[in-house]
Short mmCIF file of C-alpha atoms and ligand atoms in Angstrom, two decimals:
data_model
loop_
_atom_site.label_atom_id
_atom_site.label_comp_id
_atom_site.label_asym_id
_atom_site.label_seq_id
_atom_site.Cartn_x
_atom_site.Cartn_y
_atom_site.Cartn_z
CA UNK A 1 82.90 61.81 102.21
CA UNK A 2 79.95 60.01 104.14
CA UNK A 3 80.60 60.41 107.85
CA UNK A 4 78.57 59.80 110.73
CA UNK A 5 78.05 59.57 114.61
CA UNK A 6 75.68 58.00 116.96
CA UNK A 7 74.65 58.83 120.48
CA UNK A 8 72.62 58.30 123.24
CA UNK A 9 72.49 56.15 126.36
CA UNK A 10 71.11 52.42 126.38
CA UNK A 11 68.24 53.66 128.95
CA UNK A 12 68.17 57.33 128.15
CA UNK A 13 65.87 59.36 126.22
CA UNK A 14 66.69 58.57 122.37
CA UNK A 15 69.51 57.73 120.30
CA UNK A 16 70.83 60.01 117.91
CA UNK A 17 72.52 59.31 114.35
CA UNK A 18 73.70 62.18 112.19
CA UNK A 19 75.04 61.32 109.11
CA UNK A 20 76.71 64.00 107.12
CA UNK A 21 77.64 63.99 102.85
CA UNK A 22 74.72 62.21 102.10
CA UNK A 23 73.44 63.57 98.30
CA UNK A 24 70.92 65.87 97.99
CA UNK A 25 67.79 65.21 95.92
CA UNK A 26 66.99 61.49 96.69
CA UNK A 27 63.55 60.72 98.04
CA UNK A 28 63.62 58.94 101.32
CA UNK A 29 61.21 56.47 102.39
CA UNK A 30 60.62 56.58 105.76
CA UNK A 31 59.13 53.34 106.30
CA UNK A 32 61.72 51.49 104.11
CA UNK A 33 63.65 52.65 107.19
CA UNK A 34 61.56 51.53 109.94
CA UNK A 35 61.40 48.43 108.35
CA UNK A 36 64.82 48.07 108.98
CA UNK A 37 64.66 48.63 112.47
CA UNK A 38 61.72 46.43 113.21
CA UNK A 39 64.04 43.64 111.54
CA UNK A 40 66.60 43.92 113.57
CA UNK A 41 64.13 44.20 117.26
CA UNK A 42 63.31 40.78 115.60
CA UNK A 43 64.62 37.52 116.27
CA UNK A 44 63.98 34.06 118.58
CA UNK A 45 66.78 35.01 121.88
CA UNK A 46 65.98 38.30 122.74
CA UNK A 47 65.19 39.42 125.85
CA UNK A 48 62.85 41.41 127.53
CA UNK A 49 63.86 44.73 126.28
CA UNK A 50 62.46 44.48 122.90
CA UNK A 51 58.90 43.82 124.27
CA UNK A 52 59.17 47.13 125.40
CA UNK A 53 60.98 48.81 122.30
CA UNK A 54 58.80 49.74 118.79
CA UNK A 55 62.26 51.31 117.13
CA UNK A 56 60.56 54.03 114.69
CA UNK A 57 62.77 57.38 113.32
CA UNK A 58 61.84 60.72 113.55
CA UNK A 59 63.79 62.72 111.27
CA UNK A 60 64.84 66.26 112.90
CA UNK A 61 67.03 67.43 109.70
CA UNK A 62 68.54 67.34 106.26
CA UNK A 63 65.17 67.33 104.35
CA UNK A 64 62.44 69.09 102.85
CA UNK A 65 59.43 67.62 101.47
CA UNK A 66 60.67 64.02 102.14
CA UNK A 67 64.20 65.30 99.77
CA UNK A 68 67.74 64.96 101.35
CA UNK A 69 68.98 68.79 101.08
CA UNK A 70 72.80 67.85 101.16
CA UNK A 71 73.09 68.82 104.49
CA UNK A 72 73.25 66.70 107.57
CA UNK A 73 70.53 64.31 108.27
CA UNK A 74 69.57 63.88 112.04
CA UNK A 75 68.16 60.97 113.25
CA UNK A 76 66.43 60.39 116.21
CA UNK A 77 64.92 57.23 118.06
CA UNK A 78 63.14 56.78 121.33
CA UNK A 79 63.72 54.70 123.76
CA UNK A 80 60.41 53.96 125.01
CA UNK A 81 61.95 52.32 128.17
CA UNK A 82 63.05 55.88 129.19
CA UNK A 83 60.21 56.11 131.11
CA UNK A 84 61.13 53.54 133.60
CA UNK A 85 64.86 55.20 133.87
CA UNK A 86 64.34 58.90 134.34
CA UNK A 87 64.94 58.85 138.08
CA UNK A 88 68.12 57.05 137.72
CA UNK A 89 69.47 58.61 134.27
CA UNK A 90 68.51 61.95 135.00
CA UNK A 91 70.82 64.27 132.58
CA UNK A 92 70.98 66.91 135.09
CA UNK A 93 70.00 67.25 138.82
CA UNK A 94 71.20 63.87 141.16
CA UNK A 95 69.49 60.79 141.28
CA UNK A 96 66.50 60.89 142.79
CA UNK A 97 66.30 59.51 146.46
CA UNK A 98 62.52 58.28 145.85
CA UNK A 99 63.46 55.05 144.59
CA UNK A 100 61.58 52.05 144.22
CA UNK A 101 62.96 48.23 145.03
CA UNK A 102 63.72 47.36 141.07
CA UNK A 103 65.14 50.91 141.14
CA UNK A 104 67.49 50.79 143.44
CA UNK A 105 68.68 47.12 142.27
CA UNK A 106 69.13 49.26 138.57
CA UNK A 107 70.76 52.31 140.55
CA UNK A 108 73.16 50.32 142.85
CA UNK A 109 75.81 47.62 142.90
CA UNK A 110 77.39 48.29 139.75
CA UNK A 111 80.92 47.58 140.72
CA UNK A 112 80.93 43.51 139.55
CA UNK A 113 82.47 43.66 135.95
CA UNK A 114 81.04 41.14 133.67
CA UNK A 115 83.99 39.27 132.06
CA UNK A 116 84.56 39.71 128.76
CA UNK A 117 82.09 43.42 128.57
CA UNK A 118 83.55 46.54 128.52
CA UNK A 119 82.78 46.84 132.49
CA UNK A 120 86.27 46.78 134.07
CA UNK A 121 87.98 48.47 131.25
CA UNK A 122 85.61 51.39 130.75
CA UNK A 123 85.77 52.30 134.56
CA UNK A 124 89.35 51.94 135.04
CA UNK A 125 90.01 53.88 131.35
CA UNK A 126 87.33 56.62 132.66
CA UNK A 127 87.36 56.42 136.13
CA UNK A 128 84.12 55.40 136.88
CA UNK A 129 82.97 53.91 140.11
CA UNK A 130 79.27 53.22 138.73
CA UNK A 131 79.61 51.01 135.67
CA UNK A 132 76.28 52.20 135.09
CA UNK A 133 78.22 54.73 133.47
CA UNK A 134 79.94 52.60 131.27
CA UNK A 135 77.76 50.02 130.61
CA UNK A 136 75.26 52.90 129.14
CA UNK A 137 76.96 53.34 126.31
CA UNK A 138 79.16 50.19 125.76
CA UNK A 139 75.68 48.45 124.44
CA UNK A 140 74.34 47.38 121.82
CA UNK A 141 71.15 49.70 121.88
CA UNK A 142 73.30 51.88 119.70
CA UNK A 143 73.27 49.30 116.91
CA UNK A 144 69.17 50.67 116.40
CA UNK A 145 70.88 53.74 115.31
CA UNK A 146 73.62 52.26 112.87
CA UNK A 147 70.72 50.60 111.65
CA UNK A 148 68.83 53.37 111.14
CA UNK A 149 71.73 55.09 108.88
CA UNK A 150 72.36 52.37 107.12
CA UNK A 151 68.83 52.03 106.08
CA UNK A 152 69.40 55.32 104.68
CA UNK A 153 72.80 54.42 102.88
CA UNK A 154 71.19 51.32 101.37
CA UNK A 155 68.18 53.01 99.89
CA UNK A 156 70.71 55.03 97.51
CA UNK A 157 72.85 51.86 96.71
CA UNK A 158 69.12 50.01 96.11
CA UNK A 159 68.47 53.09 93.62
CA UNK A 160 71.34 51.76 92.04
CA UNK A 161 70.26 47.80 91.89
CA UNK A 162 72.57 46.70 94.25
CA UNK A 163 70.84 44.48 96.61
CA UNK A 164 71.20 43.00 100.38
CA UNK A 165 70.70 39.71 102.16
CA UNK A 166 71.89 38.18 105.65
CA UNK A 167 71.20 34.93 107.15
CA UNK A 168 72.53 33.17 110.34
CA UNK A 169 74.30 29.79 109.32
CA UNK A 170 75.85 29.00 112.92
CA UNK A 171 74.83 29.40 116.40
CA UNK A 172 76.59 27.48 118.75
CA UNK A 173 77.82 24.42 117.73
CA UNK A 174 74.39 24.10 115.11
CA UNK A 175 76.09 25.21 111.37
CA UNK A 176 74.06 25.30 107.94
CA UNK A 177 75.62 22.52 106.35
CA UNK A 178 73.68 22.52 103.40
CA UNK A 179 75.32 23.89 100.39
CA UNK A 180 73.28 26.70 98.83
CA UNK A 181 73.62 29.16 95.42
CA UNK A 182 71.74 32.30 95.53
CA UNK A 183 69.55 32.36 91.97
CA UNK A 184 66.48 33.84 92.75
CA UNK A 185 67.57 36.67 95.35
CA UNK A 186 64.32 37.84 96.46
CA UNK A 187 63.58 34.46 97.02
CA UNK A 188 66.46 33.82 99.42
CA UNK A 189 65.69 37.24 101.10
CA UNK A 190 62.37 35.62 102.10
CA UNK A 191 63.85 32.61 103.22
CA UNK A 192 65.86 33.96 105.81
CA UNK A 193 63.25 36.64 107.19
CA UNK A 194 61.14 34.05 107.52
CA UNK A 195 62.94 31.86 110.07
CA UNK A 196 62.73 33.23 113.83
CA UNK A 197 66.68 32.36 113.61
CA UNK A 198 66.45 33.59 109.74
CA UNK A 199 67.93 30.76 108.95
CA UNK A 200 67.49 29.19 104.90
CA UNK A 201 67.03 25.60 106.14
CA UNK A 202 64.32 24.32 108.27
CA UNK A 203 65.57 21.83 110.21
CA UNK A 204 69.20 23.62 111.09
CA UNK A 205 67.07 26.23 112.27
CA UNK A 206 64.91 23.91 114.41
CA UNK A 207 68.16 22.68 116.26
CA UNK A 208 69.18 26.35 116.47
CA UNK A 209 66.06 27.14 118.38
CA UNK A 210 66.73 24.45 120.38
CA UNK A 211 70.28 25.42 121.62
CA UNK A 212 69.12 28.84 122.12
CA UNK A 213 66.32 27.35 124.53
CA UNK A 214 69.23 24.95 126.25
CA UNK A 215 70.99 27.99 126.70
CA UNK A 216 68.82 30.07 128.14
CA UNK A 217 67.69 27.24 130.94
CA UNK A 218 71.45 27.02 131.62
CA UNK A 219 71.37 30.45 132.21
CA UNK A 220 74.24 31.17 129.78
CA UNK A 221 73.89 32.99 126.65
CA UNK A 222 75.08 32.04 123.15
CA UNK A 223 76.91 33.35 119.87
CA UNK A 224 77.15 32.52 116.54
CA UNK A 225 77.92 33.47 112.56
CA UNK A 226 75.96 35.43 109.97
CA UNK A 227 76.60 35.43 106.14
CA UNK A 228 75.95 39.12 103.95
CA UNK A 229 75.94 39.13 100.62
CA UNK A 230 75.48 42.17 98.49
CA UNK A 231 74.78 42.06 94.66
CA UNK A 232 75.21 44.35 92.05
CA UNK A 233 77.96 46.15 93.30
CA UNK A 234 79.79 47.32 90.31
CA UNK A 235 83.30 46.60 89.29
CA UNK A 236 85.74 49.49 90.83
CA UNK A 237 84.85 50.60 94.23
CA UNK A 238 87.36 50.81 96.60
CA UNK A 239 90.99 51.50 95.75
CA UNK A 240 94.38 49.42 96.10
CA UNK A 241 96.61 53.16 96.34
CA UNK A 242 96.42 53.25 99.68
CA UNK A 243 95.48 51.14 102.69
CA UNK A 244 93.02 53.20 103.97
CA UNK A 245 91.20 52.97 100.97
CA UNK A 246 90.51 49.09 100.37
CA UNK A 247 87.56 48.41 100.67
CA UNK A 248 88.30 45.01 102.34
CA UNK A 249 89.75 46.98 104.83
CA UNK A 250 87.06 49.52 105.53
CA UNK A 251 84.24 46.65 105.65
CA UNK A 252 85.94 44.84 107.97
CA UNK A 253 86.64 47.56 110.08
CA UNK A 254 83.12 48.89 110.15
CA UNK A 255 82.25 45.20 110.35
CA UNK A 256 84.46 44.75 113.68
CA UNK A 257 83.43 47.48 115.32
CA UNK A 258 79.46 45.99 116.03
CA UNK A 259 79.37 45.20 119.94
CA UNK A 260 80.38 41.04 119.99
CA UNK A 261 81.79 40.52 116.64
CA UNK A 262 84.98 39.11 117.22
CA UNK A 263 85.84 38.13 113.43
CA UNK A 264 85.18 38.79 110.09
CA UNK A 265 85.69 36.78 106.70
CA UNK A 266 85.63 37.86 103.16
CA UNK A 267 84.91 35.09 100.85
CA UNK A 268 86.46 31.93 101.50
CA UNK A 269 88.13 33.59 104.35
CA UNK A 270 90.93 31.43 106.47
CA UNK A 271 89.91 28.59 104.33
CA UNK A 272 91.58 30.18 101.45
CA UNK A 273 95.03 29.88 103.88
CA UNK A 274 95.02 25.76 103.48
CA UNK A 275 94.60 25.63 100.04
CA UNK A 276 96.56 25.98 96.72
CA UNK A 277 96.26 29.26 94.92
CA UNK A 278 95.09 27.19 91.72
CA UNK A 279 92.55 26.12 94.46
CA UNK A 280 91.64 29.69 95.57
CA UNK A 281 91.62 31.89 92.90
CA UNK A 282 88.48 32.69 90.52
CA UNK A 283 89.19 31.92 87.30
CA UNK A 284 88.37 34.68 84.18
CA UNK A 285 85.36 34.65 81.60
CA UNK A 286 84.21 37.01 79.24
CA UNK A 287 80.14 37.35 77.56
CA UNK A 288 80.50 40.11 75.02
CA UNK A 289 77.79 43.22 75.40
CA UNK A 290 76.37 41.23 79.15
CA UNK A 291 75.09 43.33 81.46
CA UNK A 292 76.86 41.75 84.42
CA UNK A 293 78.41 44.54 86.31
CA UNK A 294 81.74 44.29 85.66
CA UNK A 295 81.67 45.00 81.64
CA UNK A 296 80.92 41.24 80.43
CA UNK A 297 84.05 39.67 82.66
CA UNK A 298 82.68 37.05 85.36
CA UNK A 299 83.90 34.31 87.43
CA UNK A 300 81.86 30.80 87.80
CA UNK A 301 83.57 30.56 91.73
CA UNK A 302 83.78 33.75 93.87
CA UNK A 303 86.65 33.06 96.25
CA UNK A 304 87.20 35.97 96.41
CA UNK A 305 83.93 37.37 97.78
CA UNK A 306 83.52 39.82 95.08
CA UNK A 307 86.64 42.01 96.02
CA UNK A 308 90.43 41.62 94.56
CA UNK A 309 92.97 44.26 95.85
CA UNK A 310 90.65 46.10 97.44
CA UNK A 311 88.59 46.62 95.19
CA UNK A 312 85.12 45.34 94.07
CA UNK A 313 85.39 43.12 90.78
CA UNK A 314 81.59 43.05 90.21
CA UNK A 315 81.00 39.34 91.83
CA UNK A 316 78.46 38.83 95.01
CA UNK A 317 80.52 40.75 97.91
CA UNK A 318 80.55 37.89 100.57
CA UNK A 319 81.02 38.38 104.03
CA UNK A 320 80.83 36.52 107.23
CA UNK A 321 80.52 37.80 110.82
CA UNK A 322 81.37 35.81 113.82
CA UNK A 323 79.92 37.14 117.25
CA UNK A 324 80.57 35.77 120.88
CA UNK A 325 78.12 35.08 123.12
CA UNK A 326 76.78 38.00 124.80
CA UNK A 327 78.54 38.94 128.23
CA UNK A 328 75.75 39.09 130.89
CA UNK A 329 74.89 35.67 131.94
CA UNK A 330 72.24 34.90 133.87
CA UNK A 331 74.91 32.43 136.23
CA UNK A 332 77.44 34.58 136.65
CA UNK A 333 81.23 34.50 136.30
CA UNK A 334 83.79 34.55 138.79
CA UNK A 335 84.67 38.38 138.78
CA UNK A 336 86.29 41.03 141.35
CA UNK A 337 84.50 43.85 142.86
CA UNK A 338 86.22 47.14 141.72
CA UNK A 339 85.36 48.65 144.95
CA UNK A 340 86.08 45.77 147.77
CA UNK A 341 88.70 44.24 145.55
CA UNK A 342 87.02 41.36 146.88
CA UNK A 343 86.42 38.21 145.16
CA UNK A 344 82.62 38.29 143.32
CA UNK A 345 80.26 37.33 141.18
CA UNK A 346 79.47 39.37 137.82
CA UNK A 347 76.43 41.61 137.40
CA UNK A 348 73.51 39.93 136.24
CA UNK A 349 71.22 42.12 134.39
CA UNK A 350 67.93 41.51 131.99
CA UNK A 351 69.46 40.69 128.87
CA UNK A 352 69.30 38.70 125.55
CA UNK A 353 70.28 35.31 125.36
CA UNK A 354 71.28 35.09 121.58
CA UNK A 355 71.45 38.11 118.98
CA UNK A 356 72.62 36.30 116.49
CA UNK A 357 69.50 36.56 114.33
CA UNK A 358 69.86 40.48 114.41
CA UNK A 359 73.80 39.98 113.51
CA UNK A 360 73.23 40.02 109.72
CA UNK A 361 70.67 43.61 109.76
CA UNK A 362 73.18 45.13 111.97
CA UNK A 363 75.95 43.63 109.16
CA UNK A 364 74.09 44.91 106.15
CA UNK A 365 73.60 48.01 107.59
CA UNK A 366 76.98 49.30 108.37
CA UNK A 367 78.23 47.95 104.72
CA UNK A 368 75.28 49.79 103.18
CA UNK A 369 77.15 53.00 104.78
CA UNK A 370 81.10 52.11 103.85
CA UNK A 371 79.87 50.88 100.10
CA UNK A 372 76.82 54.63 99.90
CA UNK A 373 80.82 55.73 100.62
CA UNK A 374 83.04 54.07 98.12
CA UNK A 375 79.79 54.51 95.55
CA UNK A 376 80.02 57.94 96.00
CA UNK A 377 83.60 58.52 95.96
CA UNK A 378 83.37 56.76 92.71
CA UNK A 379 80.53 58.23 90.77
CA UNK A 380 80.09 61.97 92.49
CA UNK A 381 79.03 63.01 95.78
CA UNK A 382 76.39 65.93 95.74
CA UNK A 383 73.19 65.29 93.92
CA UNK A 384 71.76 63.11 92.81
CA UNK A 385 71.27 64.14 89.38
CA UNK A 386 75.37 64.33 88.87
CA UNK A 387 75.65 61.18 90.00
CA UNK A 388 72.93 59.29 87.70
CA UNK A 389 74.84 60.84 85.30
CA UNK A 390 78.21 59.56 86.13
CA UNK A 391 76.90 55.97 86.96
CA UNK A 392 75.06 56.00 83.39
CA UNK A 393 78.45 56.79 81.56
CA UNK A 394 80.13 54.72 83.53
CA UNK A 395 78.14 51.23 82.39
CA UNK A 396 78.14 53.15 78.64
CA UNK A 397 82.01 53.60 78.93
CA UNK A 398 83.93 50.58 76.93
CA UNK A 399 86.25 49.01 78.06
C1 EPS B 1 72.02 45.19 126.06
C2 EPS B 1 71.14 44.72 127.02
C3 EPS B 1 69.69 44.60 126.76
C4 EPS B 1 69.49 44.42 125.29
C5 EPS B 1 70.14 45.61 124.61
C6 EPS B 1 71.62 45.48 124.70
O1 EPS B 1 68.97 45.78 127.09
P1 EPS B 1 68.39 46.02 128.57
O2 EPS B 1 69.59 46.22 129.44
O3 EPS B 1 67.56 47.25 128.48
O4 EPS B 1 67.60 44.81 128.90
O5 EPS B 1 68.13 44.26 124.98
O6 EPS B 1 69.78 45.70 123.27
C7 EPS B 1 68.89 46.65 122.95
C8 EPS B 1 68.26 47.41 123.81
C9 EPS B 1 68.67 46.73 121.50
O7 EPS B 1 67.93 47.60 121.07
O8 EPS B 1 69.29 45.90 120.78
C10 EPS B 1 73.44 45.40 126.36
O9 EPS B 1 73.81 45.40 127.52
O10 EPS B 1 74.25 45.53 125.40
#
């Protein structure tokens, strides 16, 4: 089974990923990883933060001579604002008393929950007076380290030609409407990294821009909706036995749990809910000796977004990923002051306007790490060489 935790405060040292059951013998590319990262620091709407961030990995354990051992993989990333922090995130020892002016506005106050962040909650569920001490770890600096893992999980299903893409087709009220059909993948990979928004059409991402810049002079902050689509996959992953094993369920979970997202869609989604089933429903072909990945059977719709019952049925897997806007506005909400009990007005703290562009790396990243899972409860789980094997008998195997 692939498992794996994250750590690490937003403003403290490093973050930490460990990922265990990864296979031994696969080569990992180090910068295929980093590339990841730097992707998702990208992106027009971010805030000051990532001037200061250069997200690299340092790898700490699991390999030897750039080979995964089989054994857990550490992870670890800097945070290069640390510097600026250590007197008021000091692990041990109190804080120290020889603050500066920005310090002390950093170090103090923290009672105003932002509506709609984890503030209030966090501090009530762990008794907290400081929502420092929530709001550390309740952020979305800890995506850098999902990302980091999942850059790891997708290099093994890449091994495997299964390939990834993300774009952004809403923020705000500005939605791609123009109707697109992935042929040339690469292609459409470009497109999107391209855009500041990666957005596929020019002029929807112009007006996306431009509501991110509204925003941001309104002081309020924005969300949006970003597409993944994953091809390749082969037919069979995931299971229908049991609920925790579809895989519809586990991506959406995974999917659900990145700070914001408050929805997820596979395939047509709730559109599918207005329609008739003869409407819905992908209908059956077959191209004798193909090398489509579900044995020669294909659809000419996908519906379905490439999983039926749970299981992957060789189709694009389609997903979409709605996130609100981000919870620290620079005009802040009407809030209470959890130590007055006073009427107040939220924390305002440097933050990102929109993230939306980063939505779809942080989406591709954690279903790299549930399908690296279903792959390699499928096909064998402890080297590499096993399951090359398996995967090669597998598209040999008639059906
Ligand atoms: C975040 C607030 C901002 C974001 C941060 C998430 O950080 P800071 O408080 O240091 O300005 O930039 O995101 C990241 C650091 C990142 O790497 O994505 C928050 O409160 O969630």
């Amino acid at each position: 089974m692939l498992t794996y935790l994250t750590s690490g405060e937003s403003h403290g040292s490093q973050l930490t990923a460990i990922i265990d059951g990864f296979p031994a013998g696969f080569h990992v590319d180090i910068d295929k990883i980093n590339y990841q990262l730097a992707r998702r620091q990208k992106g027009y709407g971010r805030g000051g933060r990532m001037k200061i961030e250069r997200d690299k990995v340092e790898v700490v354990s699991g390999l030897r001579y750039g080979y995964t051992l089989g054994s857990p993989i550490t992870f670890i990333i800097h945070n290069k604002d640390w510097k600026n922090w250590t007197k008021i995130m000091p692990l041990v020892g109190a804080m120290s008393d020889d603050l500066n002016l920005k310090e002390k506005s950093l170090a103090y106050g923290k009672t105003k929950p932002r509506p709609g962040h984890a503030d209030l909650s966090g501090a009530i569920k762990y008794n907290h007076q400081d929502m420092r001490n929530v709001l550390e770890r309740a952020s979305a600096r800890e995506t850098a380290a999902k990302v980091a893992i999942g850059a790891l999980a997708r290099q093994l299903l890449e091994h495997f030609q299964i390939r990834f893409a993300s774009h952004v087709i809403r923020i705000g009220r500005v939605a791609l409407s123009t109707k697109y059909k992935i042929k040339d993948f690469s292609a459409f990979v470009k497109k999107a990294e391209n855009s500041p928004v990666r957005c596929i059409n020019k002029s929807t991402e112009q007006k996306m821009i431009e509501a991110i810049k509204t925003a941001k002079k309104k002081r309020d902050s924005l969300g949006g909706i970003a597409e993944i689509i994953i091809r390749g996959v082969p037919v069979g992953l995931g299971s229908y036995a049991q609920s925790f094993r579809r895989l519809d369920g586990l991506l959406a979970g995974a999917l659900m749990s990145i700070p914001s997202v408050k929805g997820v869609e596979i395939g047509l989604g709730f559109k599918s809910a207005s329609l008739m089933g003869s409407q819905v429903h992908d209908e059956i072909y077959y191209k004798k000796g193909s090398d489509l990945p579900a044995k020669g059977f294909y659809r000419t719709s996908n519906n379905a977004g490439g999983i039926e019952g749970g299981i992957t049925n060789g189709e694009d897997i389609v997903l979409k990923i709605a996130a609100k806007p981000i919870s620290t506005l620079n005009k802040p909400l009407k809030t209470v002051d959890i130590k007055t009990k006073k009427p107040a007005q939220a924390i305002v703290e440097r933050a990102d306007n929109c993230v939306v562009p980063a939505l779809g790396v942080i989406g591709e990243a954690v279903t790299a790490l549930v399908l690296a899972d279903v792959f390699l409860e499928k096909f064998g789980s402890d080297n590499m060489a096993e399951i090359e094997s398996n995967y090669k008998a597998f598209l040999k195997s008639p059906f």
